[in-house]
Amino acid sequence: MKSLEEFLSGSGAPADLQQLVLVLAKTCGEIGAKVRLGALAGVLGEAGSDNVQGEHQKKLDVIANDLLVDGLSSARVAVALGSEEMDHAIVVPGGAPYLVAFDPLDGSSNIDVNVSIGTIFSVLPAPKGKTPGDEDFLQPGERQVAAGYVVYGPSTELVFSLGSGVQAFTLDHAGRWLMTVERMNIPAAAKEYAINASNSRHWQPPVQRYVGELLAGKTGPRAKDFNMRWVGSMVADVHRILCRGGVFMYPADLREPDKPGKLRLLYEANPMSFLVEQAGGASTNGHERILSLQPTKLHERVAVFLGAKEEIDLVTGYHG
Ligand code: P6P
């Protein structure tokens, strides 16, 4: 099996981007070691603080964020870092010309119940000739030079793309990342969908119609049955879709008409959309391609419909 180092050295990617990916992988390996020990490492439960989103931080949210900031800063593999857990981006003097936005531990509500969680990262080109700030992260997702995640599940897997397809690597007992999937792809047709059905009475009509047809199965206009999954960790649901197809949705909600959705554009929707498109799928906010959206705020939220191209085209078409 090819190692991560061997894959990167043969990828043609710039040496500093290769180094960035290696440091991300190493740091996520350290996060995974904490996650795997759980209660034994004293890392479960609440941190006793809130993040910029107003969400209660778990201890592991803070630990993962600190490990990523320390690891990326000390290696100077990026010149600025943005995180779900930090109000503003931080500058790394002398860092390589990349901006890294990350969700250090996605799916935190699952930490204390031992369900898969993950780290999501997005790599953008840094501005030339200036010290970067929050505003420099506000680039459409199609400008990403790399994106990926590490899922801390039954096995620890690094899934990422440099823009030439999606590769998966599994962490072995000696701490090596070994390639386990050379190219991930999402079948155009779907058999499974993922959405938090407890919100169904708050969905807008196009989502009501689309999910209603999935539920009708063989007896409805789709003339086939579908299965449903909802892990509550975007990383776990998207990983399943990259592995065996399907659709993931987190739509806007009528309870808060001004809030476009729950998920964050820069460090959840954009990196996952990059992977999904690289794997032959599609990703929209219900109206337009997510990777084409022009961000306006570092922690901007967005509605997300991603996965099997035929399904995303259909549900996006229902939005008119
Ligand atoms: P809900 C985790 O908090 C997260 O940001 C995503 O990882 C996940 O898909 C979603 O929120 C789950 O949201 O409302 O079902 O708890």
Tab-separated table of C-alpha atoms and ligand atoms in Angstrom:
chain	number	residue	atom	x	y	z
A	1	MET	CA	0.000	0.000	0.000
A	2	LYS	CA	1.192	3.492	-0.911
A	3	SER	CA	1.971	5.775	2.032
A	4	LEU	CA	0.671	9.331	2.278
A	5	GLU	CA	4.210	10.585	1.777
A	6	GLU	CA	4.624	8.517	-1.410
A	7	PHE	CA	1.262	9.684	-2.762
A	8	LEU	CA	2.050	13.330	-2.094
A	9	SER	CA	5.551	13.187	-3.584
A	10	GLY	CA	4.072	11.726	-6.784
A	11	SER	CA	1.111	14.137	-6.871
A	12	GLY	CA	2.857	17.056	-8.525
A	13	ALA	CA	1.516	19.351	-5.779
A	14	PRO	CA	3.837	22.166	-4.622
A	15	ALA	CA	6.223	21.003	-1.893
A	16	ASP	CA	4.800	23.463	0.657
A	17	LEU	CA	1.259	22.155	0.040
A	18	GLN	CA	2.489	18.582	0.440
A	19	GLN	CA	4.053	19.615	3.764
A	20	LEU	CA	0.811	21.264	4.833
A	21	VAL	CA	-1.150	18.068	4.238
A	22	LEU	CA	1.444	16.029	6.128
A	23	VAL	CA	1.239	18.336	9.152
A	24	LEU	CA	-2.578	18.247	9.057
A	25	ALA	CA	-2.468	14.435	8.955
A	26	LYS	CA	0.051	14.232	11.804
A	27	THR	CA	-1.974	16.644	13.959
A	28	CYS	CA	-5.221	14.796	13.287
A	29	GLY	CA	-3.428	11.610	14.314
A	30	GLU	CA	-2.760	13.313	17.659
A	31	ILE	CA	-6.414	14.359	17.932
A	32	GLY	CA	-7.462	10.802	17.123
A	33	ALA	CA	-5.274	9.471	19.938
A	34	LYS	CA	-7.187	11.680	22.404
A	35	VAL	CA	-10.575	10.751	20.912
A	36	ARG	CA	-9.769	7.025	21.095
A	37	LEU	CA	-8.971	7.214	24.822
A	38	GLY	CA	-12.184	9.136	25.606
A	39	ALA	CA	-12.969	9.074	29.314
A	40	LEU	CA	-9.569	7.532	30.089
A	41	ALA	CA	-7.895	10.717	28.870
A	42	GLY	CA	-10.321	12.948	30.748
A	43	VAL	CA	-11.356	14.635	27.483
A	44	LEU	CA	-15.120	14.078	27.580
A	45	GLY	CA	-17.782	16.510	28.687
A	46	GLU	CA	-18.218	20.255	28.506
A	47	ALA	CA	-15.368	22.752	28.403
A	48	GLY	CA	-17.456	25.284	30.328
A	49	SER	CA	-17.148	27.882	27.539
A	50	ASP	CA	-19.053	28.943	24.384
A	51	ASN	CA	-17.678	29.530	20.889
A	52	VAL	CA	-18.432	32.377	18.499
A	53	GLN	CA	-21.479	30.426	17.316
A	54	GLY	CA	-22.869	30.593	20.849
A	55	GLU	CA	-22.496	26.820	21.123
A	56	HIS	CA	-21.292	25.139	24.328
A	57	GLN	CA	-17.775	23.878	23.632
A	58	LYS	CA	-16.839	20.320	24.510
A	59	LYS	CA	-13.397	19.740	26.044
A	60	LEU	CA	-12.327	17.944	22.872
A	61	ASP	CA	-13.426	20.892	20.700
A	62	VAL	CA	-10.912	23.062	22.531
A	63	ILE	CA	-8.193	20.393	22.652
A	64	ALA	CA	-8.528	19.693	18.916
A	65	ASN	CA	-8.472	23.392	18.097
A	66	ASP	CA	-5.364	23.973	20.221
A	67	LEU	CA	-3.557	21.000	18.646
A	68	LEU	CA	-4.296	22.268	15.133
A	69	VAL	CA	-3.290	25.865	15.908
A	70	ASP	CA	-0.059	24.726	17.601
A	71	GLY	CA	0.777	22.134	14.942
A	72	LEU	CA	0.121	24.346	11.906
A	73	SER	CA	1.717	27.434	13.473
A	74	SER	CA	4.898	25.771	14.695
A	75	ALA	CA	5.441	24.131	11.283
A	76	ARG	CA	4.660	27.446	9.529
A	77	VAL	CA	2.751	25.527	6.827
A	78	ALA	CA	0.144	28.297	6.525
A	79	VAL	CA	0.125	32.075	7.021
A	80	ALA	CA	-3.330	32.315	8.632
A	81	LEU	CA	-5.747	29.961	10.378
A	82	GLY	CA	-9.531	30.256	10.717
A	83	SER	CA	-11.543	27.969	12.964
A	84	GLU	CA	-15.127	27.354	14.032
A	85	GLU	CA	-13.803	27.712	17.586
A	86	MET	CA	-12.107	31.104	17.109
A	87	ASP	CA	-13.856	34.457	16.547
A	88	HIS	CA	-11.208	35.687	14.107
A	89	ALA	CA	-8.402	34.259	12.005
A	90	ILE	CA	-4.924	34.166	13.523
A	91	VAL	CA	-1.775	35.089	11.584
A	92	VAL	CA	1.296	32.830	11.470
A	93	PRO	CA	4.319	35.071	10.769
A	94	GLY	CA	6.578	33.526	8.135
A	95	GLY	CA	3.976	30.893	7.209
A	96	ALA	CA	3.626	29.316	3.777
A	97	PRO	CA	1.200	31.115	1.404
A	98	TYR	CA	-1.933	29.206	2.394
A	99	LEU	CA	-5.009	29.979	4.486
A	100	VAL	CA	-6.434	27.017	6.398
A	101	ALA	CA	-10.018	27.064	7.668
A	102	PHE	CA	-11.114	24.169	9.833
A	103	ASP	CA	-13.784	22.683	12.034
A	104	PRO	CA	-11.465	21.058	14.557
A	105	LEU	CA	-14.022	18.571	15.813
A	106	ASP	CA	-17.233	18.236	13.820
A	107	GLY	CA	-20.127	16.392	15.432
A	108	SER	CA	-19.273	17.302	19.016
A	109	SER	CA	-22.668	16.182	20.303
A	110	ASN	CA	-21.542	12.640	19.480
A	111	ILE	CA	-18.275	12.740	21.443
A	112	ASP	CA	-19.707	11.661	24.798
A	113	VAL	CA	-21.730	8.829	23.265
A	114	ASN	CA	-18.849	7.305	21.288
A	115	VAL	CA	-20.213	7.958	17.797
A	116	SER	CA	-17.947	8.922	14.867
A	117	ILE	CA	-16.737	12.540	14.741
A	118	GLY	CA	-14.160	14.279	12.583
A	119	THR	CA	-11.905	17.182	11.648
A	120	ILE	CA	-12.701	19.117	8.451
A	121	PHE	CA	-10.172	21.359	6.671
A	122	SER	CA	-10.149	23.733	3.717
A	123	VAL	CA	-6.991	25.196	2.119
A	124	LEU	CA	-7.127	28.471	0.180
A	125	PRO	CA	-4.369	30.516	-1.489
A	126	ALA	CA	-3.118	33.393	0.676
A	127	PRO	CA	-3.098	36.979	-0.631
A	128	LYS	CA	0.222	38.227	-1.963
A	129	GLY	CA	2.092	41.146	-0.396
A	130	LYS	CA	-0.109	41.661	2.660
A	131	THR	CA	-0.697	40.262	6.112
A	132	PRO	CA	-3.895	38.207	5.790
A	133	GLY	CA	-7.050	38.885	7.795
A	134	ASP	CA	-10.561	37.459	8.049
A	135	GLU	CA	-11.489	39.119	4.758
A	136	ASP	CA	-8.917	37.070	2.846
A	137	PHE	CA	-10.741	33.844	3.725
A	138	LEU	CA	-13.812	35.144	1.894
A	139	GLN	CA	-13.046	33.323	-1.364
A	140	PRO	CA	-15.496	31.124	-3.322
A	141	GLY	CA	-14.944	27.435	-2.514
A	142	GLU	CA	-13.850	26.718	-6.085
A	143	ARG	CA	-10.575	28.495	-5.204
A	144	GLN	CA	-9.636	25.806	-2.676
A	145	VAL	CA	-6.308	24.145	-3.496
A	146	ALA	CA	-7.010	21.255	-1.105
A	147	ALA	CA	-9.786	20.108	1.196
A	148	GLY	CA	-10.566	17.072	3.288
A	149	TYR	CA	-11.403	15.536	6.609
A	150	VAL	CA	-10.283	12.939	9.099
A	151	VAL	CA	-13.072	10.713	10.425
A	152	TYR	CA	-12.452	9.223	13.889
A	153	GLY	CA	-14.560	6.100	13.578
A	154	PRO	CA	-13.995	2.337	13.897
A	155	SER	CA	-10.877	3.187	11.905
A	156	THR	CA	-9.242	6.585	11.498
A	157	GLU	CA	-9.385	7.706	7.864
A	158	LEU	CA	-7.975	10.751	6.101
A	159	VAL	CA	-9.980	11.648	2.989
A	160	PHE	CA	-8.828	14.595	0.887
A	161	SER	CA	-8.430	16.028	-2.576
A	162	LEU	CA	-5.747	18.196	-4.186
A	163	GLY	CA	-8.031	18.716	-7.160
A	164	SER	CA	-7.340	15.429	-8.934
A	165	GLY	CA	-9.927	13.116	-7.468
A	166	VAL	CA	-10.476	11.995	-3.864
A	167	GLN	CA	-8.125	9.653	-2.071
A	168	ALA	CA	-8.542	7.863	1.285
A	169	PHE	CA	-5.818	6.815	3.723
A	170	THR	CA	-6.174	4.715	6.864
A	171	LEU	CA	-4.028	5.213	9.981
A	172	ASP	CA	-2.219	2.023	10.981
A	173	HIS	CA	-1.097	0.951	14.457
A	174	ALA	CA	2.345	2.472	13.868
A	175	GLY	CA	0.910	5.886	13.019
A	176	ARG	CA	1.415	5.600	9.235
A	177	TRP	CA	-1.253	6.791	6.795
A	178	LEU	CA	-1.669	4.097	4.099
A	179	MET	CA	-3.728	4.591	0.934
A	180	THR	CA	-6.843	2.441	1.100
A	181	VAL	CA	-8.899	4.021	-1.714
A	182	GLU	CA	-7.176	5.362	-4.828
A	183	ARG	CA	-10.192	7.264	-6.136
A	184	MET	CA	-13.565	7.681	-4.425
A	185	ASN	CA	-16.666	8.244	-6.517
A	186	ILE	CA	-20.355	8.881	-5.876
A	187	PRO	CA	-22.819	6.976	-8.114
A	188	ALA	CA	-25.199	9.361	-9.932
A	189	ALA	CA	-28.286	7.531	-8.590
A	190	ALA	CA	-28.961	7.233	-4.858
A	191	LYS	CA	-30.514	4.627	-2.603
A	192	GLU	CA	-30.026	6.477	0.703
A	193	TYR	CA	-30.665	9.975	2.000
A	194	ALA	CA	-29.593	11.808	5.156
A	195	ILE	CA	-31.575	14.581	6.821
A	196	ASN	CA	-32.677	15.359	10.388
A	197	ALA	CA	-36.331	14.355	9.942
A	198	SER	CA	-37.331	15.857	13.314
A	199	ASN	CA	-37.256	19.250	11.582
A	200	SER	CA	-39.628	18.197	8.782
A	201	ARG	CA	-42.535	20.478	9.761
A	202	HIS	CA	-40.167	23.450	9.432
A	203	TRP	CA	-38.858	22.652	5.960
A	204	GLN	CA	-39.671	24.849	2.988
A	205	PRO	CA	-42.069	23.374	0.362
A	206	PRO	CA	-39.406	22.177	-2.141
A	207	VAL	CA	-37.754	20.093	0.602
A	208	GLN	CA	-41.144	18.847	1.829
A	209	ARG	CA	-41.933	17.724	-1.730
A	210	TYR	CA	-38.540	16.099	-2.377
A	211	VAL	CA	-38.356	14.185	0.933
A	212	GLY	CA	-42.059	13.300	0.665
A	213	GLU	CA	-41.340	11.562	-2.645
A	214	LEU	CA	-38.404	9.671	-1.109
A	215	LEU	CA	-40.698	8.509	1.731
A	216	ALA	CA	-43.386	7.435	-0.758
A	217	GLY	CA	-40.842	5.060	-2.277
A	218	LYS	CA	-42.267	2.461	-4.695
A	219	THR	CA	-45.790	3.833	-4.163
A	220	GLY	CA	-44.827	7.343	-5.284
A	221	PRO	CA	-43.372	9.167	-8.296
A	222	ARG	CA	-39.843	7.870	-7.637
A	223	ALA	CA	-41.095	4.270	-8.035
A	224	LYS	CA	-38.329	2.920	-5.793
A	225	ASP	CA	-37.708	2.631	-2.066
A	226	PHE	CA	-35.006	4.626	-0.262
A	227	ASN	CA	-33.186	4.070	3.017
A	228	MET	CA	-32.476	6.847	5.557
A	229	ARG	CA	-29.449	7.520	7.753
A	230	TRP	CA	-28.641	10.487	10.071
A	231	VAL	CA	-25.498	10.263	12.204
A	232	GLY	CA	-25.465	13.852	13.441
A	233	SER	CA	-21.830	14.239	12.349
A	234	MET	CA	-21.490	15.743	8.875
A	235	VAL	CA	-18.123	13.999	8.490
A	236	ALA	CA	-19.674	10.571	9.113
A	237	ASP	CA	-22.647	11.170	6.798
A	238	VAL	CA	-20.519	12.602	3.989
A	239	HIS	CA	-17.981	9.778	4.378
A	240	ARG	CA	-20.785	7.241	3.901
A	241	ILE	CA	-21.905	9.061	0.761
A	242	LEU	CA	-18.360	9.109	-0.651
A	243	CYS	CA	-18.113	5.375	0.116
A	244	ARG	CA	-21.518	4.129	-1.089
A	245	GLY	CA	-23.480	7.046	-2.534
A	246	GLY	CA	-26.574	8.915	-1.359
A	247	VAL	CA	-27.677	12.424	-0.491
A	248	PHE	CA	-27.031	14.680	2.530
A	249	MET	CA	-29.274	17.646	3.309
A	250	TYR	CA	-29.297	20.347	5.958
A	251	PRO	CA	-31.865	22.812	4.598
A	252	ALA	CA	-32.822	26.256	5.812
A	253	ASP	CA	-35.592	26.229	8.410
A	254	LEU	CA	-38.812	28.247	8.593
A	255	ARG	CA	-38.226	28.839	12.322
A	256	GLU	CA	-35.410	31.269	11.510
A	257	PRO	CA	-36.107	32.636	7.996
A	258	ASP	CA	-33.083	34.966	8.184
A	259	LYS	CA	-30.711	32.061	8.950
A	260	PRO	CA	-29.761	30.353	5.640
A	261	GLY	CA	-28.998	27.041	7.339
A	262	LYS	CA	-27.048	25.516	10.229
A	263	LEU	CA	-23.810	24.426	8.589
A	264	ARG	CA	-20.884	26.793	8.053
A	265	LEU	CA	-19.822	27.668	4.535
A	266	LEU	CA	-16.059	28.114	4.873
A	267	TYR	CA	-15.078	25.082	6.949
A	268	GLU	CA	-17.933	22.611	6.496
A	269	ALA	CA	-19.890	23.138	3.261
A	270	ASN	CA	-17.021	24.295	1.021
A	271	PRO	CA	-14.517	21.528	1.846
A	272	MET	CA	-17.200	18.830	1.697
A	273	SER	CA	-18.560	20.249	-1.573
A	274	PHE	CA	-15.048	20.237	-3.049
A	275	LEU	CA	-14.700	16.530	-2.215
A	276	VAL	CA	-18.187	15.676	-3.466
A	277	GLU	CA	-17.641	17.391	-6.831
A	278	GLN	CA	-14.207	15.760	-7.167
A	279	ALA	CA	-15.974	12.426	-6.613
A	280	GLY	CA	-18.521	13.103	-9.402
A	281	GLY	CA	-21.333	14.387	-7.200
A	282	ALA	CA	-22.955	17.817	-6.872
A	283	SER	CA	-23.546	20.326	-4.071
A	284	THR	CA	-25.909	23.314	-3.908
A	285	ASN	CA	-27.608	25.534	-1.350
A	286	GLY	CA	-30.915	24.628	-3.009
A	287	HIS	CA	-30.494	27.380	-5.599
A	288	GLU	CA	-26.866	27.541	-6.729
A	289	ARG	CA	-23.593	25.647	-6.635
A	290	ILE	CA	-22.028	25.995	-3.198
A	291	LEU	CA	-18.475	26.269	-4.554
A	292	SER	CA	-19.508	29.341	-6.569
A	293	LEU	CA	-20.924	31.253	-3.579
A	294	GLN	CA	-19.104	34.451	-2.568
A	295	PRO	CA	-18.707	34.327	1.243
A	296	THR	CA	-19.389	37.541	3.179
A	297	LYS	CA	-18.464	36.460	6.736
A	298	LEU	CA	-15.931	34.057	8.240
A	299	HIS	CA	-18.605	32.057	10.094
A	300	GLU	CA	-21.337	32.384	7.501
A	301	ARG	CA	-23.943	29.619	7.445
A	302	VAL	CA	-25.471	27.984	4.377
A	303	ALA	CA	-28.106	25.423	3.428
A	304	VAL	CA	-26.533	22.241	2.083
A	305	PHE	CA	-27.761	19.666	-0.454
A	306	LEU	CA	-24.905	17.416	-1.550
A	307	GLY	CA	-24.278	13.959	-2.981
A	308	ALA	CA	-25.600	11.999	-5.969
A	309	LYS	CA	-25.762	14.328	-8.949
A	310	GLU	CA	-29.186	13.169	-10.193
A	311	GLU	CA	-30.716	13.782	-6.752
A	312	ILE	CA	-29.097	17.171	-6.216
A	313	ASP	CA	-30.240	18.293	-9.678
A	314	LEU	CA	-33.786	17.141	-8.821
A	315	VAL	CA	-34.092	18.779	-5.389
A	316	THR	CA	-32.422	21.967	-6.656
A	317	GLY	CA	-34.852	22.025	-9.572
A	318	TYR	CA	-37.776	21.883	-7.105
A	319	HIS	CA	-36.504	25.160	-5.603
A	320	GLY	CA	-37.351	26.868	-8.911
B	1	P6P	P1	-28.516	18.326	14.201
B	1	P6P	C1	-22.715	18.840	14.127
B	1	P6P	O1	-23.087	19.705	15.189
B	1	P6P	C2	-23.182	19.480	12.831
B	1	P6P	O2	-22.577	20.722	12.676
B	1	P6P	C3	-22.900	18.551	11.667
B	1	P6P	O3	-21.751	17.810	11.846
B	1	P6P	C4	-24.137	17.674	11.603
B	1	P6P	O4	-24.433	17.198	10.301
B	1	P6P	C5	-25.242	18.607	12.109
B	1	P6P	O5	-24.613	19.631	12.877
B	1	P6P	C6	-26.236	17.884	12.982
B	1	P6P	O6	-27.255	18.813	13.312
B	1	P6P	O7	-29.452	19.526	14.137
B	1	P6P	O8	-29.079	17.105	13.546
B	1	P6P	O9	-27.963	18.055	15.568
